[in-house]
């Protein structure tokens, strides 16, 4: 399988999940501004959405949208525990967090990196992020992970988007539980492997 990624982007999340699950992937680096795949190739011809991540199966079938890709990968290795069993309440809790991170946190970062975004738009996005961080910080005060007592695909996603705070000029130390959580996840060996794999791409 191939995973199209851009170092530092949300594609880190499924990359982490693949490492945690022990699923080998061929990483393909994408320049999102130029829409070019490393080594040559028009990325828009591969993914008409023009975004990462994109997972291409060995039979050529493609899957987009990070929150969906991480579920697919985790379900390939159910013994990994990265996604609770179908029908369990815990699975719906993980899905709840995936949706919250995607719609309320991930998308709120977009104006922060958009040079065409107005100051008012960015200020509104920042205020929304702060409120969402307040919620996540409160949730994590007495928890190691977002759901239950195991690392899940939701943790891979939240960790990924929290990494963008330094580029958005946000001081994560304002949310002690969230900052401690990010530091814990960062020390996981498979998380470090995923990060290094992306950094080594040419």
PDB file of C-alpha atoms in Angstrom:
ATOM      1  CA  UNK A   1       0.000   0.000   0.000  1.00  0.00           C
ATOM      2  CA  UNK A   2       1.059   3.576  -0.639  1.00  0.00           C
ATOM      3  CA  UNK A   3       0.359   6.549   1.613  1.00  0.00           C
ATOM      4  CA  UNK A   4       0.703   9.987   0.062  1.00  0.00           C
ATOM      5  CA  UNK A   5       1.933  12.415   2.694  1.00  0.00           C
ATOM      6  CA  UNK A   6       3.269  15.905   3.253  1.00  0.00           C
ATOM      7  CA  UNK A   7       5.631  16.144   6.246  1.00  0.00           C
ATOM      8  CA  UNK A   8       4.006  18.153   9.025  1.00  0.00           C
ATOM      9  CA  UNK A   9       0.511  17.809   7.568  1.00  0.00           C
ATOM     10  CA  UNK A  10      -2.446  15.774   8.796  1.00  0.00           C
ATOM     11  CA  UNK A  11      -1.139  12.762   6.862  1.00  0.00           C
ATOM     12  CA  UNK A  12       1.097  12.088   9.865  1.00  0.00           C
ATOM     13  CA  UNK A  13      -1.952  10.649  11.637  1.00  0.00           C
ATOM     14  CA  UNK A  14      -2.475   7.583   9.387  1.00  0.00           C
ATOM     15  CA  UNK A  15       1.295   7.187   9.170  1.00  0.00           C
ATOM     16  CA  UNK A  16       1.389   6.873  12.977  1.00  0.00           C
ATOM     17  CA  UNK A  17      -1.516   4.415  12.934  1.00  0.00           C
ATOM     18  CA  UNK A  18       0.237   2.257  10.336  1.00  0.00           C
ATOM     19  CA  UNK A  19       3.407   2.158  12.442  1.00  0.00           C
ATOM     20  CA  UNK A  20       1.466   1.372  15.616  1.00  0.00           C
ATOM     21  CA  UNK A  21      -0.429  -1.433  13.829  1.00  0.00           C
ATOM     22  CA  UNK A  22       2.656  -2.841  12.133  1.00  0.00           C
ATOM     23  CA  UNK A  23       1.359  -2.211   8.625  1.00  0.00           C
ATOM     24  CA  UNK A  24       4.125  -1.522   6.086  1.00  0.00           C
ATOM     25  CA  UNK A  25       3.382   1.412   3.801  1.00  0.00           C
ATOM     26  CA  UNK A  26       5.309   3.008   0.986  1.00  0.00           C
ATOM     27  CA  UNK A  27       5.336   6.736   1.702  1.00  0.00           C
ATOM     28  CA  UNK A  28       5.043   9.088  -1.269  1.00  0.00           C
ATOM     29  CA  UNK A  29       5.927  12.714  -0.575  1.00  0.00           C
ATOM     30  CA  UNK A  30       3.636  15.392  -1.994  1.00  0.00           C
ATOM     31  CA  UNK A  31       4.400  19.075  -2.485  1.00  0.00           C
ATOM     32  CA  UNK A  32       0.939  20.453  -1.770  1.00  0.00           C
ATOM     33  CA  UNK A  33       1.667  23.917  -3.158  1.00  0.00           C
ATOM     34  CA  UNK A  34       2.970  22.667  -6.489  1.00  0.00           C
ATOM     35  CA  UNK A  35       0.713  19.562  -6.439  1.00  0.00           C
ATOM     36  CA  UNK A  36       3.681  17.428  -7.443  1.00  0.00           C
ATOM     37  CA  UNK A  37       4.723  14.011  -6.153  1.00  0.00           C
ATOM     38  CA  UNK A  38       8.392  13.582  -5.282  1.00  0.00           C
ATOM     39  CA  UNK A  39      10.180  12.074  -8.234  1.00  0.00           C
ATOM     40  CA  UNK A  40       7.684  13.565 -10.661  1.00  0.00           C
ATOM     41  CA  UNK A  41       3.977  13.323 -11.277  1.00  0.00           C
ATOM     42  CA  UNK A  42       0.916  15.548 -11.086  1.00  0.00           C
ATOM     43  CA  UNK A  43      -0.741  14.873  -7.747  1.00  0.00           C
ATOM     44  CA  UNK A  44      -4.065  16.203  -9.015  1.00  0.00           C
ATOM     45  CA  UNK A  45      -4.099  13.274 -11.423  1.00  0.00           C
ATOM     46  CA  UNK A  46      -3.748  10.904  -8.474  1.00  0.00           C
ATOM     47  CA  UNK A  47      -6.121  12.690  -6.105  1.00  0.00           C
ATOM     48  CA  UNK A  48      -8.522  15.183  -7.640  1.00  0.00           C
ATOM     49  CA  UNK A  49      -9.120  16.643  -4.161  1.00  0.00           C
ATOM     50  CA  UNK A  50      -5.496  17.756  -4.178  1.00  0.00           C
ATOM     51  CA  UNK A  51      -5.055  17.090  -0.473  1.00  0.00           C
ATOM     52  CA  UNK A  52      -3.281  14.557   1.713  1.00  0.00           C
ATOM     53  CA  UNK A  53      -3.516  11.899   2.946  1.00  0.00           C
ATOM     54  CA  UNK A  54      -4.413   9.427   0.246  1.00  0.00           C
ATOM     55  CA  UNK A  55      -4.103   5.689   0.743  1.00  0.00           C
ATOM     56  CA  UNK A  56      -3.698   3.576  -2.383  1.00  0.00           C
ATOM     57  CA  UNK A  57      -4.244  -0.147  -1.936  1.00  0.00           C
ATOM     58  CA  UNK A  58      -2.210  -2.752  -3.790  1.00  0.00           C
ATOM     59  CA  UNK A  59      -5.105  -3.275  -6.208  1.00  0.00           C
ATOM     60  CA  UNK A  60      -5.099   0.429  -7.096  1.00  0.00           C
ATOM     61  CA  UNK A  61      -8.213   1.394  -5.138  1.00  0.00           C
ATOM     62  CA  UNK A  62      -7.846   4.751  -3.372  1.00  0.00           C
ATOM     63  CA  UNK A  63      -9.167   6.078  -0.093  1.00  0.00           C
ATOM     64  CA  UNK A  64      -9.043   9.701   1.059  1.00  0.00           C
ATOM     65  CA  UNK A  65      -9.899  11.615   4.249  1.00  0.00           C
ATOM     66  CA  UNK A  66      -7.617  11.000   7.216  1.00  0.00           C
ATOM     67  CA  UNK A  67     -10.289  10.037   9.781  1.00  0.00           C
ATOM     68  CA  UNK A  68     -11.547   7.337   7.409  1.00  0.00           C
ATOM     69  CA  UNK A  69      -8.098   6.071   6.446  1.00  0.00           C
ATOM     70  CA  UNK A  70      -7.092   5.560  10.088  1.00  0.00           C
ATOM     71  CA  UNK A  71     -10.229   3.480  10.682  1.00  0.00           C
ATOM     72  CA  UNK A  72      -9.484   1.339   7.635  1.00  0.00           C
ATOM     73  CA  UNK A  73      -5.888   0.756   8.710  1.00  0.00           C
ATOM     74  CA  UNK A  74      -6.834  -0.080  12.300  1.00  0.00           C
ATOM     75  CA  UNK A  75      -9.490  -2.520  11.130  1.00  0.00           C
ATOM     76  CA  UNK A  76      -6.861  -4.395   9.122  1.00  0.00           C
ATOM     77  CA  UNK A  77      -5.158  -5.227  12.426  1.00  0.00           C
ATOM     78  CA  UNK A  78      -7.961  -5.430  15.023  1.00  0.00           C
ATOM     79  CA  UNK A  79      -5.575  -7.073  17.485  1.00  0.00           C
ATOM     80  CA  UNK A  80      -3.715  -3.744  17.692  1.00  0.00           C
ATOM     81  CA  UNK A  81      -6.575  -2.256  19.712  1.00  0.00           C
ATOM     82  CA  UNK A  82      -6.273   1.022  17.792  1.00  0.00           C
ATOM     83  CA  UNK A  83      -9.992   0.879  17.000  1.00  0.00           C
ATOM     84  CA  UNK A  84     -12.462  -0.704  19.439  1.00  0.00           C
ATOM     85  CA  UNK A  85     -14.628  -3.554  18.130  1.00  0.00           C
ATOM     86  CA  UNK A  86     -17.596  -2.799  15.870  1.00  0.00           C
ATOM     87  CA  UNK A  87     -20.764  -2.276  17.872  1.00  0.00           C
ATOM     88  CA  UNK A  88     -18.950  -1.407  21.105  1.00  0.00           C
ATOM     89  CA  UNK A  89     -19.728   1.900  22.804  1.00  0.00           C
ATOM     90  CA  UNK A  90     -16.014   2.664  22.939  1.00  0.00           C
ATOM     91  CA  UNK A  91     -15.856   2.571  19.138  1.00  0.00           C
ATOM     92  CA  UNK A  92     -18.496   5.279  18.928  1.00  0.00           C
ATOM     93  CA  UNK A  93     -16.552   7.329  21.463  1.00  0.00           C
ATOM     94  CA  UNK A  94     -13.467   7.104  19.237  1.00  0.00           C
ATOM     95  CA  UNK A  95     -15.599   8.118  16.252  1.00  0.00           C
ATOM     96  CA  UNK A  96     -16.965  11.024  18.282  1.00  0.00           C
ATOM     97  CA  UNK A  97     -13.429  12.268  18.903  1.00  0.00           C
ATOM     98  CA  UNK A  98     -12.382  11.783  15.280  1.00  0.00           C
ATOM     99  CA  UNK A  99     -15.307  13.935  14.182  1.00  0.00           C
ATOM    100  CA  UNK A 100     -14.651  16.574  16.828  1.00  0.00           C
ATOM    101  CA  UNK A 101     -10.953  16.835  15.958  1.00  0.00           C
ATOM    102  CA  UNK A 102     -11.720  17.004  12.243  1.00  0.00           C
ATOM    103  CA  UNK A 103     -14.494  19.572  12.310  1.00  0.00           C
ATOM    104  CA  UNK A 104     -13.670  21.669  15.358  1.00  0.00           C
ATOM    105  CA  UNK A 105      -9.871  21.620  15.646  1.00  0.00           C
ATOM    106  CA  UNK A 106      -8.324  20.621  12.320  1.00  0.00           C
ATOM    107  CA  UNK A 107     -10.459  22.957  10.221  1.00  0.00           C
ATOM    108  CA  UNK A 108     -10.040  25.822  12.675  1.00  0.00           C
ATOM    109  CA  UNK A 109      -6.316  25.791  11.939  1.00  0.00           C
ATOM    110  CA  UNK A 110      -6.883  26.416   8.216  1.00  0.00           C
ATOM    111  CA  UNK A 111      -7.151  30.235   8.394  1.00  0.00           C
ATOM    112  CA  UNK A 112      -3.975  30.365  10.479  1.00  0.00           C
ATOM    113  CA  UNK A 113      -1.983  29.079   7.489  1.00  0.00           C
ATOM    114  CA  UNK A 114      -3.898  30.902   4.778  1.00  0.00           C
ATOM    115  CA  UNK A 115      -2.073  34.067   3.639  1.00  0.00           C
ATOM    116  CA  UNK A 116      -5.338  35.354   2.162  1.00  0.00           C
ATOM    117  CA  UNK A 117      -7.203  35.066   5.475  1.00  0.00           C
ATOM    118  CA  UNK A 118      -8.121  38.372   7.087  1.00  0.00           C
ATOM    119  CA  UNK A 119      -6.990  39.291  10.601  1.00  0.00           C
ATOM    120  CA  UNK A 120     -10.597  39.023  11.819  1.00  0.00           C
ATOM    121  CA  UNK A 121     -10.959  35.563  10.324  1.00  0.00           C
ATOM    122  CA  UNK A 122      -7.751  34.409  11.968  1.00  0.00           C
ATOM    123  CA  UNK A 123      -8.786  35.916  15.297  1.00  0.00           C
ATOM    124  CA  UNK A 124     -12.105  34.100  15.143  1.00  0.00           C
ATOM    125  CA  UNK A 125     -10.383  30.824  14.329  1.00  0.00           C
ATOM    126  CA  UNK A 126      -7.958  31.324  17.207  1.00  0.00           C
ATOM    127  CA  UNK A 127     -10.812  31.958  19.645  1.00  0.00           C
ATOM    128  CA  UNK A 128     -12.519  28.775  18.463  1.00  0.00           C
ATOM    129  CA  UNK A 129      -9.320  26.771  18.892  1.00  0.00           C
ATOM    130  CA  UNK A 130      -8.878  28.084  22.409  1.00  0.00           C
ATOM    131  CA  UNK A 131     -12.397  26.987  23.353  1.00  0.00           C
ATOM    132  CA  UNK A 132     -11.845  23.530  21.845  1.00  0.00           C
ATOM    133  CA  UNK A 133      -8.532  23.224  23.659  1.00  0.00           C
ATOM    134  CA  UNK A 134     -10.282  24.140  26.905  1.00  0.00           C
ATOM    135  CA  UNK A 135     -12.645  21.218  26.359  1.00  0.00           C
ATOM    136  CA  UNK A 136      -9.911  18.729  25.437  1.00  0.00           C
ATOM    137  CA  UNK A 137      -7.723  19.877  28.345  1.00  0.00           C
ATOM    138  CA  UNK A 138     -10.562  19.319  30.803  1.00  0.00           C
ATOM    139  CA  UNK A 139     -11.242  15.872  29.350  1.00  0.00           C
ATOM    140  CA  UNK A 140      -7.601  14.811  29.652  1.00  0.00           C
ATOM    141  CA  UNK A 141      -6.968  16.026  33.209  1.00  0.00           C
ATOM    142  CA  UNK A 142      -7.283  12.533  34.661  1.00  0.00           C
ATOM    143  CA  UNK A 143      -6.816  10.464  31.519  1.00  0.00           C
ATOM    144  CA  UNK A 144      -3.820   9.128  29.666  1.00  0.00           C
ATOM    145  CA  UNK A 145      -5.702   8.708  26.391  1.00  0.00           C
ATOM    146  CA  UNK A 146      -8.855  10.141  24.831  1.00  0.00           C
ATOM    147  CA  UNK A 147     -10.903   6.943  25.160  1.00  0.00           C
ATOM    148  CA  UNK A 148     -10.384   4.161  27.678  1.00  0.00           C
ATOM    149  CA  UNK A 149      -6.920   3.068  28.727  1.00  0.00           C
ATOM    150  CA  UNK A 150      -5.403   2.442  25.280  1.00  0.00           C
ATOM    151  CA  UNK A 151      -3.893   4.529  22.509  1.00  0.00           C
ATOM    152  CA  UNK A 152      -6.375   4.796  19.632  1.00  0.00           C
ATOM    153  CA  UNK A 153      -6.605   6.321  16.170  1.00  0.00           C
ATOM    154  CA  UNK A 154      -8.141   9.401  17.803  1.00  0.00           C
ATOM    155  CA  UNK A 155      -4.954   9.965  19.796  1.00  0.00           C
ATOM    156  CA  UNK A 156      -2.875   9.786  16.616  1.00  0.00           C
ATOM    157  CA  UNK A 157      -5.078  12.474  15.065  1.00  0.00           C
ATOM    158  CA  UNK A 158      -5.161  14.809  18.068  1.00  0.00           C
ATOM    159  CA  UNK A 159      -1.404  14.537  18.525  1.00  0.00           C
ATOM    160  CA  UNK A 160      -0.906  15.448  14.876  1.00  0.00           C
ATOM    161  CA  UNK A 161      -2.997  18.612  14.961  1.00  0.00           C
ATOM    162  CA  UNK A 162      -1.547  19.706  18.304  1.00  0.00           C
ATOM    163  CA  UNK A 163       1.821  19.801  16.571  1.00  0.00           C
ATOM    164  CA  UNK A 164       0.591  22.742  14.523  1.00  0.00           C
ATOM    165  CA  UNK A 165       0.320  25.049  17.541  1.00  0.00           C
ATOM    166  CA  UNK A 166       3.969  26.065  17.313  1.00  0.00           C
ATOM    167  CA  UNK A 167       3.464  27.220  13.724  1.00  0.00           C
ATOM    168  CA  UNK A 168       0.281  29.085  14.626  1.00  0.00           C
ATOM    169  CA  UNK A 169       1.943  30.976  17.471  1.00  0.00           C
ATOM    170  CA  UNK A 170      -0.072  29.210  20.177  1.00  0.00           C
ATOM    171  CA  UNK A 171       1.476  28.371  23.539  1.00  0.00           C
ATOM    172  CA  UNK A 172       0.217  24.903  24.442  1.00  0.00           C
ATOM    173  CA  UNK A 173       1.451  25.304  28.026  1.00  0.00           C
ATOM    174  CA  UNK A 174      -1.722  27.305  28.667  1.00  0.00           C
ATOM    175  CA  UNK A 175      -3.435  23.917  28.679  1.00  0.00           C
ATOM    176  CA  UNK A 176      -1.297  21.799  31.059  1.00  0.00           C
ATOM    177  CA  UNK A 177      -3.162  18.506  30.624  1.00  0.00           C
ATOM    178  CA  UNK A 178      -3.145  18.865  26.845  1.00  0.00           C
ATOM    179  CA  UNK A 179       0.554  19.779  26.808  1.00  0.00           C
ATOM    180  CA  UNK A 180       1.436  16.796  29.006  1.00  0.00           C
ATOM    181  CA  UNK A 181      -0.653  14.551  26.779  1.00  0.00           C
ATOM    182  CA  UNK A 182       1.178  15.725  23.651  1.00  0.00           C
ATOM    183  CA  UNK A 183       4.523  15.087  25.334  1.00  0.00           C
ATOM    184  CA  UNK A 184       3.456  11.566  26.358  1.00  0.00           C
ATOM    185  CA  UNK A 185       2.308  10.645  22.877  1.00  0.00           C
ATOM    186  CA  UNK A 186       5.519  12.064  21.381  1.00  0.00           C
ATOM    187  CA  UNK A 187       7.606   9.583  23.395  1.00  0.00           C
ATOM    188  CA  UNK A 188       5.883   6.529  21.917  1.00  0.00           C
ATOM    189  CA  UNK A 189       8.459   4.612  19.864  1.00  0.00           C
ATOM    190  CA  UNK A 190       6.118   4.054  16.909  1.00  0.00           C
ATOM    191  CA  UNK A 191       5.170   7.733  16.855  1.00  0.00           C
ATOM    192  CA  UNK A 192       8.842   8.626  16.688  1.00  0.00           C
ATOM    193  CA  UNK A 193       9.330   6.084  13.887  1.00  0.00           C
ATOM    194  CA  UNK A 194       6.507   7.644  11.876  1.00  0.00           C
ATOM    195  CA  UNK A 195       7.876  11.163  12.314  1.00  0.00           C
ATOM    196  CA  UNK A 196      11.384  10.094  11.312  1.00  0.00           C
ATOM    197  CA  UNK A 197      10.038   8.225   8.282  1.00  0.00           C
ATOM    198  CA  UNK A 198       8.449  11.430   7.004  1.00  0.00           C
ATOM    199  CA  UNK A 199      11.509  13.532   7.784  1.00  0.00           C
ATOM    200  CA  UNK A 200      13.684  11.167   5.744  1.00  0.00           C
ATOM    201  CA  UNK A 201      11.614  11.586   2.589  1.00  0.00           C
ATOM    202  CA  UNK A 202      13.393  13.377  -0.237  1.00  0.00           C
TER     203      UNK A 202
END
